[in-house]
Each structure stands twice: as C-alpha cells, then as structure tokens.
XYZ file of C-alpha atoms in Angstrom:
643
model
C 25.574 75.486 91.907
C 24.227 72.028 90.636
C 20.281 73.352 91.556
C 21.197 77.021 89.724
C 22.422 74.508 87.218
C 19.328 72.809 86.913
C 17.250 75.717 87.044
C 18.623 76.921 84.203
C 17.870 74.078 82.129
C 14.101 74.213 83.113
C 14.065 77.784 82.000
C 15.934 77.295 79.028
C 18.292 80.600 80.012
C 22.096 81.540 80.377
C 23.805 81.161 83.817
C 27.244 82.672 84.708
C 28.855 80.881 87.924
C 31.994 81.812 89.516
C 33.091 78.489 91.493
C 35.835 79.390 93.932
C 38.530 76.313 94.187
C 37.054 73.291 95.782
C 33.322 73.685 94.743
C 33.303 70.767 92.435
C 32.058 73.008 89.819
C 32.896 69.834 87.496
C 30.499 67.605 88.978
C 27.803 70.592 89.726
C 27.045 70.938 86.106
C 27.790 67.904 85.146
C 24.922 65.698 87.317
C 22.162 68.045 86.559
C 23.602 67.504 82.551
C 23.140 64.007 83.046
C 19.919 63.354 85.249
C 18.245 65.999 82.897
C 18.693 63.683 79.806
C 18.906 66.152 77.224
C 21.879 66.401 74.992
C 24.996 68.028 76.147
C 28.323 70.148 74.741
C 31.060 70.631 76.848
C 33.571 72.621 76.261
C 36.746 73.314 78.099
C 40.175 75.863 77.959
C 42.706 73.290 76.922
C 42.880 69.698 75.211
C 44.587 68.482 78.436
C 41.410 69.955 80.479
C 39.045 68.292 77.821
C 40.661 64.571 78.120
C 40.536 64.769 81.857
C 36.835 65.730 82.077
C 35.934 62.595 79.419
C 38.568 60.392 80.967
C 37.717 60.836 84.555
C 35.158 63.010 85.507
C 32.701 62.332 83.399
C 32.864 58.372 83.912
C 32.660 58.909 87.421
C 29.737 61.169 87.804
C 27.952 58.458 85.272
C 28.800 55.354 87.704
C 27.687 57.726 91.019
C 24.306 58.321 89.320
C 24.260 55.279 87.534
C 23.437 56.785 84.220
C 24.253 55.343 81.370
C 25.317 57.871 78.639
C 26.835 57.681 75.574
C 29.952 60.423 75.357
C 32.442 61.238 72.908
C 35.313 63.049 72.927
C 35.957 65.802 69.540
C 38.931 67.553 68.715
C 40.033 70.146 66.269
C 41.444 68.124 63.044
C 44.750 68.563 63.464
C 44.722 66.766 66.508
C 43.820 63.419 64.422
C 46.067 61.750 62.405
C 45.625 62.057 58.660
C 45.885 58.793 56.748
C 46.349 60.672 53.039
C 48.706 63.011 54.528
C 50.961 60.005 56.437
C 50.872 58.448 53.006
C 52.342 61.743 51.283
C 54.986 62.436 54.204
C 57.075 60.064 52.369
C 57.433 62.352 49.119
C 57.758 65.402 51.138
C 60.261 64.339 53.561
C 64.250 64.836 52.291
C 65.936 62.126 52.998
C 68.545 63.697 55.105
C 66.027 64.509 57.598
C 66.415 61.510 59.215
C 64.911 62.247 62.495
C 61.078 63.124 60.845
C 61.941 59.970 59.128
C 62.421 57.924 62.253
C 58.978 59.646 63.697
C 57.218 58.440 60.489
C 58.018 55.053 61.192
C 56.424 55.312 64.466
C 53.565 56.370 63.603
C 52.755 54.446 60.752
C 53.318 51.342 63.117
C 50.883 53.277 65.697
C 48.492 53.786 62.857
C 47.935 50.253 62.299
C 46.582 49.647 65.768
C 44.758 53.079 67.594
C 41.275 53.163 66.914
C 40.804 57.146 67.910
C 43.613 58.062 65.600
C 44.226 60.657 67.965
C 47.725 61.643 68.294
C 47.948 62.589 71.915
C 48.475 58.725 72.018
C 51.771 58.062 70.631
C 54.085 57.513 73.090
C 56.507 60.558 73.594
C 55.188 62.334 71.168
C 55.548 66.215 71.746
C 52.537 68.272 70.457
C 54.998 70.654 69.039
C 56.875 67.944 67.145
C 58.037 68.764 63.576
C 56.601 65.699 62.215
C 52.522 66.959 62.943
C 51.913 69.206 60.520
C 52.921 66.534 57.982
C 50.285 63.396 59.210
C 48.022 65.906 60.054
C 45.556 67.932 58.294
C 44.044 71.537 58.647
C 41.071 73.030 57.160
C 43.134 74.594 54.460
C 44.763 71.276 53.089
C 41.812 68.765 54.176
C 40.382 67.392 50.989
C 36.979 66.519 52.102
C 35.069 63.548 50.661
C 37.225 63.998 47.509
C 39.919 62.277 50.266
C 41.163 58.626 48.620
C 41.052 58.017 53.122
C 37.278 59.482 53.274
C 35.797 55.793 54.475
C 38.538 55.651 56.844
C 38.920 59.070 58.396
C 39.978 59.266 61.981
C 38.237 63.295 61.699
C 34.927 62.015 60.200
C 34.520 59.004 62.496
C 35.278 61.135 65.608
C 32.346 63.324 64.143
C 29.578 60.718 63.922
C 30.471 59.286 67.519
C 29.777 63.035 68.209
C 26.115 63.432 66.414
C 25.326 59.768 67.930
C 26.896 61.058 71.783
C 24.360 62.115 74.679
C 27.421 64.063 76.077
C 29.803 65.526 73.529
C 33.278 67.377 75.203
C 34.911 69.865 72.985
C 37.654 72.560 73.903
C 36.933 76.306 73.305
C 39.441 76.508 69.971
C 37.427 73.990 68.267
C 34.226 75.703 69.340
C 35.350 79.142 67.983
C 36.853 77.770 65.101
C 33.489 76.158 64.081
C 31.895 80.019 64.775
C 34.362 81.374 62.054
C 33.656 78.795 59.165
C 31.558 76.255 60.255
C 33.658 72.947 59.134
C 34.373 71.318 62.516
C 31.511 69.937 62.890
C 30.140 71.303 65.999
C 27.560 73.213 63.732
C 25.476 70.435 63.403
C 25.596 69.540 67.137
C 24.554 72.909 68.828
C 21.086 72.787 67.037
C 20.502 69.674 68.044
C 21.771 70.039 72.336
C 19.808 71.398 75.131
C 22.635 72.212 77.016
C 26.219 74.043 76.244
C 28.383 74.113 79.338
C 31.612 76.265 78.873
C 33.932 75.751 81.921
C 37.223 77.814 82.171
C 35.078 79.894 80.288
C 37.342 83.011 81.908
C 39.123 82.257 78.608
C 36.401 82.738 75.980
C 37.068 86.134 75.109
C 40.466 86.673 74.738
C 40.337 82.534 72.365
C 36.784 84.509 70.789
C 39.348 87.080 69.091
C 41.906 84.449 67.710
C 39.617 83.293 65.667
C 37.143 85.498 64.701
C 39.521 87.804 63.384
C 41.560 87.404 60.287
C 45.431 86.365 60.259
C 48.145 85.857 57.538
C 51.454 84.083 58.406
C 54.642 83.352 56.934
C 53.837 80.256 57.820
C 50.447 80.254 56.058
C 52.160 81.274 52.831
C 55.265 78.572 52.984
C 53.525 75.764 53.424
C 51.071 76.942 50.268
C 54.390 77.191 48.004
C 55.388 73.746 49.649
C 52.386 72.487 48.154
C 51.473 73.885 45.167
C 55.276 72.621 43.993
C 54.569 69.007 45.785
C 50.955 68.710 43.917
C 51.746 70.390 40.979
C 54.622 67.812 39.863
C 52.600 65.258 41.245
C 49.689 65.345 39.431
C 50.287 68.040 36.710
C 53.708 67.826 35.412
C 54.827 70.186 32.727
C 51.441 71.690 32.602
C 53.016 74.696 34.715
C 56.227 76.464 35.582
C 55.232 74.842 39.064
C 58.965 75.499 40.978
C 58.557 79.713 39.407
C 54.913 79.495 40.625
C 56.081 78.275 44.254
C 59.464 80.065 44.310
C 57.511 83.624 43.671
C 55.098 83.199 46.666
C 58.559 82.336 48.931
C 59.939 85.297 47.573
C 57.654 87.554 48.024
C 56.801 86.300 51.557
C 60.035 86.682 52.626
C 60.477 90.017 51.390
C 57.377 91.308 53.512
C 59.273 89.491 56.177
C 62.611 92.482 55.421
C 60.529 95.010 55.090
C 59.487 94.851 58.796
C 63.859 94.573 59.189
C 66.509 91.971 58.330
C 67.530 91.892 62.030
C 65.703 87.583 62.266
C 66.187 87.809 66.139
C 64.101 90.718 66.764
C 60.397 89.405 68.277
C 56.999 90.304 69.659
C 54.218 92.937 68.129
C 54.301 95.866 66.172
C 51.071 98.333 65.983
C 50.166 99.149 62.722
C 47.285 102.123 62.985
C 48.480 103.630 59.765
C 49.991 102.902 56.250
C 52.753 100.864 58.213
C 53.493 99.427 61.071
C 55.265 101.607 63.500
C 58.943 101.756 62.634
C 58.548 100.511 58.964
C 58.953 102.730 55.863
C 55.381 102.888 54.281
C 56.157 102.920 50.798
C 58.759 99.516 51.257
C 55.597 97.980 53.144
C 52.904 99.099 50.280
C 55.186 97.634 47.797
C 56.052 94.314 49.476
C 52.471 94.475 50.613
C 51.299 94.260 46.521
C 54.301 92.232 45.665
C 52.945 89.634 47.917
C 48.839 90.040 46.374
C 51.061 89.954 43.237
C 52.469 86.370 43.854
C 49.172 84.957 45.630
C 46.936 86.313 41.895
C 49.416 84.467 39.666
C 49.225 82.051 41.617
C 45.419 81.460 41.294
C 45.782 82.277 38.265
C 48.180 79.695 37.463
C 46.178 76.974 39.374
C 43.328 78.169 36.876
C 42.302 75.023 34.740
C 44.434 72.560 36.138
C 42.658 71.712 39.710
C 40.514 68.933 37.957
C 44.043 66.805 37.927
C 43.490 66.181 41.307
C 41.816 67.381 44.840
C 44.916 68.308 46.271
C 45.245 70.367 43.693
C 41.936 71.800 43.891
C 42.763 72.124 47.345
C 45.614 74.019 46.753
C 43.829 76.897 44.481
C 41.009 77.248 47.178
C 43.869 78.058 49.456
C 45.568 80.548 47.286
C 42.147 82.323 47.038
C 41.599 82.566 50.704
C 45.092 84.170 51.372
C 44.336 86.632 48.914
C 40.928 87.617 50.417
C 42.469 87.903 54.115
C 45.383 89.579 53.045
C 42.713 92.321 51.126
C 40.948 92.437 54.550
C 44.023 92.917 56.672
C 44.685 95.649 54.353
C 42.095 97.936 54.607
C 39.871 96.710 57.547
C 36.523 98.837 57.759
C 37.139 102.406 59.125
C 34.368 102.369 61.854
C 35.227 98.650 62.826
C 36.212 97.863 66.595
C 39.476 96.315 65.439
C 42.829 96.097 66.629
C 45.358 95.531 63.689
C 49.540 94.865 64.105
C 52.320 92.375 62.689
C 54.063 90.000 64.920
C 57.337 88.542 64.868
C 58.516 85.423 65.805
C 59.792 82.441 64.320
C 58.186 83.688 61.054
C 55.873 86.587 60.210
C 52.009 87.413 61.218
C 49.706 89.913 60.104
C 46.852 90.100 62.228
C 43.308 91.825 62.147
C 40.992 91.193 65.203
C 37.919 92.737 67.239
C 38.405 93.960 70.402
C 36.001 91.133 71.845
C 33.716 89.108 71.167
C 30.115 90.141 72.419
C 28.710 91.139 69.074
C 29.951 88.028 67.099
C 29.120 85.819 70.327
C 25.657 87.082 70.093
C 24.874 86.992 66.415
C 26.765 83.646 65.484
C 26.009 81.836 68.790
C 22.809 82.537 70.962
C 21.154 83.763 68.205
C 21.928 80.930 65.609
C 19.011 78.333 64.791
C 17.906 76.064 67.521
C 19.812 78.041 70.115
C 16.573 79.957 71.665
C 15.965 76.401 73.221
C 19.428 76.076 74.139
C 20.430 76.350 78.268
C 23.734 78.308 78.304
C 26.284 77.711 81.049
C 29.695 79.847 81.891
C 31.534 78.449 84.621
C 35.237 79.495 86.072
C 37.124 80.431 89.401
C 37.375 83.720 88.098
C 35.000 85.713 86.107
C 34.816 89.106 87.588
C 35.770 91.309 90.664
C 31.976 92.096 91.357
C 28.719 90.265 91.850
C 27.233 91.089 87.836
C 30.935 89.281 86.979
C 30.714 91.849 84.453
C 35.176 91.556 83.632
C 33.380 88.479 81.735
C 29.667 88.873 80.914
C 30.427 92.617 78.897
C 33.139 91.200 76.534
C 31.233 88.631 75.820
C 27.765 89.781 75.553
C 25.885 88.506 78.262
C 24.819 91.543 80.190
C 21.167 90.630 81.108
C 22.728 86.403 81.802
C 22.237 85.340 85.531
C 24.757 85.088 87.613
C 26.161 83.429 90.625
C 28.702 83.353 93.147
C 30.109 80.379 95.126
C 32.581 80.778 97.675
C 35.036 78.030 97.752
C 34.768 75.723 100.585
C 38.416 76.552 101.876
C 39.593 77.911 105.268
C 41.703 80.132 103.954
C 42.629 82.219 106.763
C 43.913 78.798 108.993
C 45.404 77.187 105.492
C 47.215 79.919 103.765
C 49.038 83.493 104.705
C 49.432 86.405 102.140
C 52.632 88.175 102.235
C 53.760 91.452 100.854
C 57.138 92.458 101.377
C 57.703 95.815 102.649
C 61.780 96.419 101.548
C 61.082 94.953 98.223
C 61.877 97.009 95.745
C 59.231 99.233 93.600
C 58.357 96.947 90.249
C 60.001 99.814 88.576
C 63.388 99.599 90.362
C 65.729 97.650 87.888
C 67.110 95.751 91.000
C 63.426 94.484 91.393
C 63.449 91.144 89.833
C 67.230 90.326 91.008
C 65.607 91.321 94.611
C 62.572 88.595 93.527
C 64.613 85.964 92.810
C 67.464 86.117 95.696
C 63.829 86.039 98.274
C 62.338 83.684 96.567
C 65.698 81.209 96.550
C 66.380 82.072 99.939
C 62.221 80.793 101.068
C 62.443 78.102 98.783
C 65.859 76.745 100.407
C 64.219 77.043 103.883
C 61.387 74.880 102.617
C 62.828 72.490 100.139
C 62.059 73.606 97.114
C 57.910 73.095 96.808
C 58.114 76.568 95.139
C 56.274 77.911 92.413
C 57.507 81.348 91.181
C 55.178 83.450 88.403
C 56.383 86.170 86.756
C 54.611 88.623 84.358
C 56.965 88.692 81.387
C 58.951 85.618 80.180
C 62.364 88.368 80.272
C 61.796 88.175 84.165
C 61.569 84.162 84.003
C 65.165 83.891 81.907
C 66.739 86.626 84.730
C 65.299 84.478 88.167
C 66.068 81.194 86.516
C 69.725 81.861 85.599
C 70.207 83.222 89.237
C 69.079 80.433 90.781
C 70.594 77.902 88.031
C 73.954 79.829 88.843
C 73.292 79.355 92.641
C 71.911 75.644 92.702
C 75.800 75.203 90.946
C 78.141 76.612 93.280
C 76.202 75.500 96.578
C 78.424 72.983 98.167
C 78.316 69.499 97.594
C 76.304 67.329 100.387
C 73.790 70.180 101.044
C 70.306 70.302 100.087
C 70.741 71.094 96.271
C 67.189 72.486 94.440
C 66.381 71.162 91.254
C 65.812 74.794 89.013
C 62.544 73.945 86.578
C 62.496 76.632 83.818
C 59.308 77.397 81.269
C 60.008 75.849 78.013
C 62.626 73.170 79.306
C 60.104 70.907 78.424
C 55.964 70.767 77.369
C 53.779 72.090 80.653
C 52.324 68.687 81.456
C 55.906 67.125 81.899
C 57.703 69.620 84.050
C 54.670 69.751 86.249
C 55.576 65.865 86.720
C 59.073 66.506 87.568
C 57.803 69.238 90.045
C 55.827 66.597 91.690
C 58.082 63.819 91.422
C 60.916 66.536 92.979
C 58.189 67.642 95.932
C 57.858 63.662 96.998
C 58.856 62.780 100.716
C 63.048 62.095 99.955
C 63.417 64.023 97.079
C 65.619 66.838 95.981
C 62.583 69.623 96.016
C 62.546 71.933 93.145
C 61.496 75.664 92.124
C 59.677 75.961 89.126
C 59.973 79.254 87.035
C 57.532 80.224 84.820
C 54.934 82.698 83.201
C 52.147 82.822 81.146
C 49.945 79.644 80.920
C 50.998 78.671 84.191
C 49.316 81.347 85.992
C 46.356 79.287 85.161
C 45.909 74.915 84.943
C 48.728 73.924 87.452
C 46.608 71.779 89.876
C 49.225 70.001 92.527
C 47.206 69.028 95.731
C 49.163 67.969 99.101
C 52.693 69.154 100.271
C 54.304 69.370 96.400
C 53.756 73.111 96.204
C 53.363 75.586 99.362
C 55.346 78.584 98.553
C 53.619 80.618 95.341
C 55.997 83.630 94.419
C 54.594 86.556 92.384
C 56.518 89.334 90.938
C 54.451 91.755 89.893
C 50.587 92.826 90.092
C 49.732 91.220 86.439
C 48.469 94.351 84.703
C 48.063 93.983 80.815
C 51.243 95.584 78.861
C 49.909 99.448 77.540
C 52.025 98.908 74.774
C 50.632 95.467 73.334
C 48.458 96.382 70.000
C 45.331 94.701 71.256
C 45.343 96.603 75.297
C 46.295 99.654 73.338
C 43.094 99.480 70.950
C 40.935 98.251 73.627
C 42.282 101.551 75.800
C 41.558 103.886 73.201
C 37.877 102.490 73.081
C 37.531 103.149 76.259
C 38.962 106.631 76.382
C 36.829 107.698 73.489
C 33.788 106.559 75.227
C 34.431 108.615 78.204
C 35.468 106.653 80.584
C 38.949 105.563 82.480
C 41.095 102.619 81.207
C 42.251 102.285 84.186
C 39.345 101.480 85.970
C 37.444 99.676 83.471
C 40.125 97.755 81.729
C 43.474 97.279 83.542
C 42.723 96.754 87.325
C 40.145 94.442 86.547
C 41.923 92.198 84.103
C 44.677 92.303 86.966
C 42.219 91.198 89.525
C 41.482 88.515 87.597
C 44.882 87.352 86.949
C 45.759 87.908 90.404
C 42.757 85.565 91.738
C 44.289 83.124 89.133
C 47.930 83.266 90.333
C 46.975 82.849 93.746
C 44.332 79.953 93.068
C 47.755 77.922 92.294
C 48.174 77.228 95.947
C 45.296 75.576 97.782
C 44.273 73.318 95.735
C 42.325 70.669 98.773
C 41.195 71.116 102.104
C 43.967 69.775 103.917
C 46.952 71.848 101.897
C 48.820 74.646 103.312
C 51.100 77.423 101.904
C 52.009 80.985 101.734
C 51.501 83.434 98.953
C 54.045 86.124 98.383
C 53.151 88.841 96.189
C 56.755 90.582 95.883
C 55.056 94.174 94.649
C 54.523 96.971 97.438
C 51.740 98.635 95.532
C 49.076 96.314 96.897
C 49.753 97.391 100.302
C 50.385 101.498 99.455
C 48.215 102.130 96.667
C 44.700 102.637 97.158
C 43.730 100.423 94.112
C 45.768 97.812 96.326
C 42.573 97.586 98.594
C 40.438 96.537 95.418
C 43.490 93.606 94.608
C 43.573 92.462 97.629
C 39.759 92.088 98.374
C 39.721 89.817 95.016
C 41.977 87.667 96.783
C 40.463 84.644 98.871
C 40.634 85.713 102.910
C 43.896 84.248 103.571
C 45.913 85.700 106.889
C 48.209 88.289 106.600
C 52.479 88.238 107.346
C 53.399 91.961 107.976
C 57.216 91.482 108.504
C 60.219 89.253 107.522
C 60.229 87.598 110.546
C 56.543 86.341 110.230
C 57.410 85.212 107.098
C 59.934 82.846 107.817
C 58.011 81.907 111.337
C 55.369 80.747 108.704
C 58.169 78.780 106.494
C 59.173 77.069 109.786
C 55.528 76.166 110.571
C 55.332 74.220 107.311
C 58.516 72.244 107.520
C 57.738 70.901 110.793
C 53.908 69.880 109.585
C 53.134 66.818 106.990
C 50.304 67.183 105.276
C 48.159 64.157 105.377
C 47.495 64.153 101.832
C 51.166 64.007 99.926
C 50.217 64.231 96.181
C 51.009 60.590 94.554
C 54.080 60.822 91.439
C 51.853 60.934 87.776
C-alpha cells in the first residue's frame, strides 16, 4: 500500500485502497506523505480519529523516519472556544441556571491557561454539554475580524499553524463544510498541498450530503430570536420593538413545529415529495410555511439600518437573510434535481433538502477546483466496496476512472475467529426475533464473562435486548458471576468503551455492551476485552427512510434493480464493518454470531458472506458453545491495558 501510495504521488493521480484490519494503512500513507516532502491534508471520520492520528501516529512515524515535520491539528470552529462569546455567556445565562453557571466558571479558569483553546481539553467536559453552544461560535454567529477577540482567536491561530504546517489533519465535517461555503479555512490549504489523504473515507458520501445540501432547524431559528433580542437591547435599545421582532420568529417556528402534529414525543423522518409532508394537511403547512418567510422578512427588515450599532448585530441580519434563502430553496427545490427532500423530528424541528450523493459536487468543487490538477488524491478504508473497482464507494463519489487497490488484512482468520449463524433463530421478521437475540446472546455472554459486544440495526432493538438483560443481571442470585449491562447513550461512546475495557480486565465483573449505529464502526479493543460480536440482523438500509427511498427511485427509473445496486451492497459494507469489530491484532480470538438465517438460505446470503473475512464456520449449537469453551480456557497473550 505505502509503494501504491507513493506511486501515486509521482503521478500526481487518485488512488482508492481498501486496507483490511491490520495493514497499517495509517502508517502506509503516512511514510510515503512524509519522505515525499510535499505538503499534506489529512482528513479523518471523527474528531476522536483525527486527535489520535496527530497525537500518536503521526509523531511516531516522524521519530521512525526521523523526519522532522511541522503538523497541526484544525478543527471545525465550534470545537474552539470563543473568547467574545465566553464574555457574553454571562448576559445570556438566567441566573437560575445554576449548573451552566458552574460550567462557566470552569472554563473561564481553563481559558486563562490552554494554549489550543480547544475544548476537548476541559476536564469532564461532555461534547454534548449545554454550556458549548454558548463559548462557542458557528459560522452563523462568528463575527470575523469585526471580533473585539480577533488578535486573540483560538479559530484564527489554529488556522495560521495550519497554512505554516507540512502536515495538516482535518476530519471529513470540516472538509465538507469548507466545500459548501468556503470559511473554514481549508480553502486556502488544498491549493497549496500535494497530497489529500482521506482515511475512513467509507464515510465521505453519506457526511458529502449533510452538508452540501440545505437544512433549516428549529434550532436554527431559536437561537436567531435568542439573539436578535440579546443584541438588539444591547446595542440598539428602543430603536426597535426588539422582544415583538424575536417573539414573532418563536412563534412562527413553533407553529411549523404543530403543523407537522402537537403530539412532542413523536420522532424520526417524514417524506415530503409533494405540497406536504406525508401525513400533514397541505394548506396548514403552506400557511405556517409563509407565516414563518413572514417572520424571517420582518425580521430583515427590521434589522434594516440598525446593523452599523454593532457586528453582532450585523451578524445577526446576515443570519436572518440566509434562513430566508434556504427556507426559499427547501421550498421549491429544482424539478429535475437529484434531491431527496423530508422534515425530521426530534428534539426540535428539521427541514432538509439534500442530493442523493455527492459525485457531481465532489467533482466540480473538489478535483476540479484551482491547484487541484497537481493534487495526489488518496481514499483509504477497511471497507469500500464488495468488488475489485470498489465501486459501493468510487460511483457515489465520482471517482469511476480512480485506481484502485485491494489489501488483504494480514489476519488468520480461519485459526482466530469462527462465524456462526444460528439455524432455530427466528426469521428477522418473527416478532419473537429480537427477544430470541437477546436471551442467546445473554446466555454466550454468561458462558464467557461478559467480553460481548451486541449490534443491532435499529436503536428500538437496543432498548428491547438491554432491558432483558438489565432485568436478568437483577434477579441472578447474589455470589454468581453478575454482568455489568452497557447500554448506547448511558454515557458519550469514548467512555463506555472504557468501562467495557476496564469490565473485560483479568478479575473483573465482564460486561455486554448494547448498542447500534456508530458503533458498528470505530470500536477498536485489541486482546481478550471483546471475543463474542452479536449481530441481529443483516444491516440493510430502511426502504422507508426519505433519503434510501429517493436514492431507490433513481435507480428504478434508470432501469435497473435497487436491490442489487443499492441495498445488498450498502449491507455488505456494513456487514464487513460489524464484523471488523472483533479481530482487531494478530494474537485475538473470538466468534461472530450473525443471529439472521437469511445468510445461510438466501442466495444473496452467498454474496454476504463472501464479503466477510475467511473466518471458520460453527454449523450447530453445540459447536458454538465447544468454541465458547475453547476461549475461556485460553489467555490471550496480549490483555488490552485499562485507558
């Protein structure tokens, strides 16, 4: 991989590598990168990915080579604190919210000492804490060089260690961001590299759409009223009805909010092909739809004259004007457009316009840009595609004529791991099927001592497994072995993956973790901590979520099968993923259970299972708990150390 690597940045052309686990994919880009001396961007899936590639991989492929390089580390703004927004916080803040007032304090003291300003260093700080949005800054509410804090900006400074950096490490959000409107900063650096590197770059597409589409919130809309009330005393007293001018932009946000229904606890997507979205009366939608473009214009208009008083109010009105233009373009999106449009519910409200992926924009706004010609383009991940063109990830995105590569991962599979399917499992379409899931998977866990890692395919299926086994970890009798139940939004992803290991350690209580989504994906845990990997179901994509649904009736109208084309590879993909969670070094062992009986009887199954990496195969109960038996009575040499 490192010489295909390197080849590619002679020829100045775009590679596409699929690294199986235990390639060192990491290092195989990054040594060419270095010993090539050109300028690099690197951008990974996740800020947690991006801190350990500048934190630990990248210093130690510089001290092997013993190339000195200057690297920085960039994140979106919002990850930095804001010094003009800490010193606001205090106005905003009601003082019976004592709590946001007790995480102010903190970070004001940490303010006075970090030089990054980045706020993945306070201590205990949750990156979904209330108190971010307030000492941080977006592009909507950033005031630029107009900023009393400009000299002193944590944002800006992280920007020229960029432009000065041989090796500059992004994540993908920022990157697209920066595609949409060009204000992160990365703009300036892509001219000016030799090299991009995208790794977990299986992700691109579906982070492409975020942001290249268009999106209103609830949110979004709030937080402008907040605002234009805050400012608007602030610096232009009596010069406006300022509370009217907020309270009608609340109101009419809220109303769109009813007119989807007042039930608050109803959740998840709604298509909206027509006038409406399904379910919703069009002529209450139209009108809350113009009450709302109502509220945003007198808004502007009211901000009309009076943004001179000061930038946050000039801030403000820039704002207002930008709602109102994505709101027009959610509206009435362009009729021949490859665009999937539908409203999501939540905590608040979304309206959402995006394109189906990402190959047009990807091409226009990114290979094609200035300077990129020269530019060597890299896409690396364990899982880009169920053939040799990897073309589940080079069509979406545009690369169709990119070279591509395959490296097998280094693993013995078929001595470290078994696959089973079991045969008296219920069909995925049985309702006993995920009661039947979790009474197996408690049962293998038990037998092990927890080191069991159970994915499911909707977070309705994690809430049913986890109270059965909460229920049964209570009433098993004291003295006995009792498993420690770890549930999916007990607490952020990086800390119950520490309790997991901490509850996998030689003497411990062992533990089952629970979970869905993002965990199918980034849960590295080497050694004896995790060697049972339950799946429920073959991960197709849900038919009835907006974007599959638009992306199926593209398909369809070109001729061809959805099926085929769309769902079997995205679940090979996610499959490969899922499994990937298991041997994660060459000295680990485990067994993968895939607790869904069309793999073996469906002839698609043969396509699944030949994504999978070559692991041997358990054909019967008995087996299966033969091979449970086999791992109790074998240590691992290489016990994974507690983080």
């Amino acid at each position: 991989m490192a010489l295909a690597v390197a080849q590619a940045i002679d020829r100045r052309e775009a590679l596409v590598v699929e690294a199986g686990t235990g390639v060192g994919k990491t290092y195989a880009y990054l040594a060419p990168a270095l010993l090539s001396g050109g300028r690099t961007l690197i951008s990974t899936a996740t800020k947690a990915l991006q801190d350990q590639l500048f934190g630990r991989d990248l210093p130690a492929v510089c001290r092997a080579l013993g190339l000195p390089a200057r690297t920085a580390l960039l994140k979106g703004r919002s990850s930095y604190l804001c010094l003009h927004r800490m010193e606001q916080a205090r106005y905003l803040l009601e003082p019976h919210e004592r709590y946001l007032h007790q995480w102010l304090d903190r970070i004001e003291a940490w303010s006075r000492q970090t030089q990054s300003g980045d706020m993945a260093e306070v201590p205990g700080l949750d990156e979904r804490a209330a108190i971010l949005p307030l000492v941080t800054s977006t592009r909507e509410n950033c005031l630029g060089s107009q900023c009393p804090q400009f000299r002193a900006c944590h944002v800006n400074q992280a920007r020229r260690e960029a432009m000065a950096a041989d090796i500059v490490v992004v994540n993908h959000h920022l990157f697209f961001a920066d595609v949409a409107v060009r204000e992160s900063g990365v703009a300036e650096l892509l001219p000016a590299v030799e090299l991009v590197v995208f790794d977990e770059a299986h992700q691109l597409n579906e982070i492409g759409v975020q942001f290249l589409g268009v999106q209103v919130s609830s949110g979004h809309l709030l937080d402008l009223a907040r605002d234009t009330l805050a400012h608007g005393l602030q610096a232009a007293r009596g010069l406006r009805d300022w509370s009217a001018l907020a309270a009608g932009l609340e109101r009419a946000a809220q109303d769109l909010r009813l007119a989807i229904g007042a039930d608050r606890r109803s959740t998840g997507k709604r298509r909206w092909h027509n006038a409406a979205p399904e379910g919703v009366d069009a002529a209450e939608w139209a009108a809350a739809l113009d009450a709302l473009a109502d509220a945003l214009d007198h808004l502007c208009d009211g901000l009309h004259g009076v943004e001179e008083h000061s930038p946050d109010l000039a801030r403000v009105a820039q704002r207002a004007h930008e709602l109102a233009q994505r709101l027009q373009a959610i509206r009435e999106p362009e009729a021949d457009a490859r665009v999937a449009r539908w409203v999501e519910l939540g905590a608040g409200l979304r309206l959402v316009l995006t394109p189906l992926d990402i190959a047009e924009a990807f091409q226009t706004k990114v290979l094609a840009r200035d300077g990129a010609p020269s530019t060597t383009w890299v896409f690396t991940s364990a899982t880009l595609g169920h053939d040799d063109a990897l073309s589940w990830f080079t069509e979406p995105v545009g690369l169709k004529d990119a070279r591509t590569l395959r490296v097998a991962s280094p693993f013995d599979y078929a001595a470290q791991a078994a696959l089973y399917v079991p045969p008296h499992m219920p069909a995925p379409s049985d309702p006993g099927h995920t009661d039947a899931v979790a009474h197996a998977a408690w049962g293998w866990a038990g037998r092990i001592g927890g080191r069991t890692l159970v994915l499911t395919t909707t977070l309705r299926a994690v809430k049913r497994i986890a109270d059965a086994m909460t229920g049964w970890a209570e009433a098993q009798v004291p003295g006995t072995l009792v498993l420690e139940v770890l549930v999916q939004g007990q607490a952020p992803k990086r800390e119950l993956l520490r309790q997991f290991e901490r509850a996998g350690l030689p003497g411990a209580r062992g533990a089952v973790l629970v979970a869905s989504a993002s965990f199918w994906e980034g849960v590295d845990l080497p050694g004896d901590v995790l060697q049972l990997v339950v799946i429920d179901k073959l991960p197709f994509p849900p038919p009835d979520d907006p974007l599959v649904e638009a992306r199926t009736r593209q398909i369809e109208h070109e001729g061809g099968s959805a099926f085929t084309r769309y769902f079997l590879p995205e679940a090979a993909v996610a499959l490969k993923q899922g499994a990937g969670r298991l041997i994660r070094s060459e000295h680990d062992r485990g067994v993968l259970v895939v607790c869904d009986v069309r793999l073996r009887r469906m002839g698609y199954g043969r396509k699944l299972l030949a994504g999978l990496p070559a692991m041997r195969s358990v054909e019967s109960d008995a087996a299966m708990w033969g091979e449970l038996d086999a791992l109790v009575t074998t240590t691992s040499t290489t016990a994974h150390p507690p983080v």
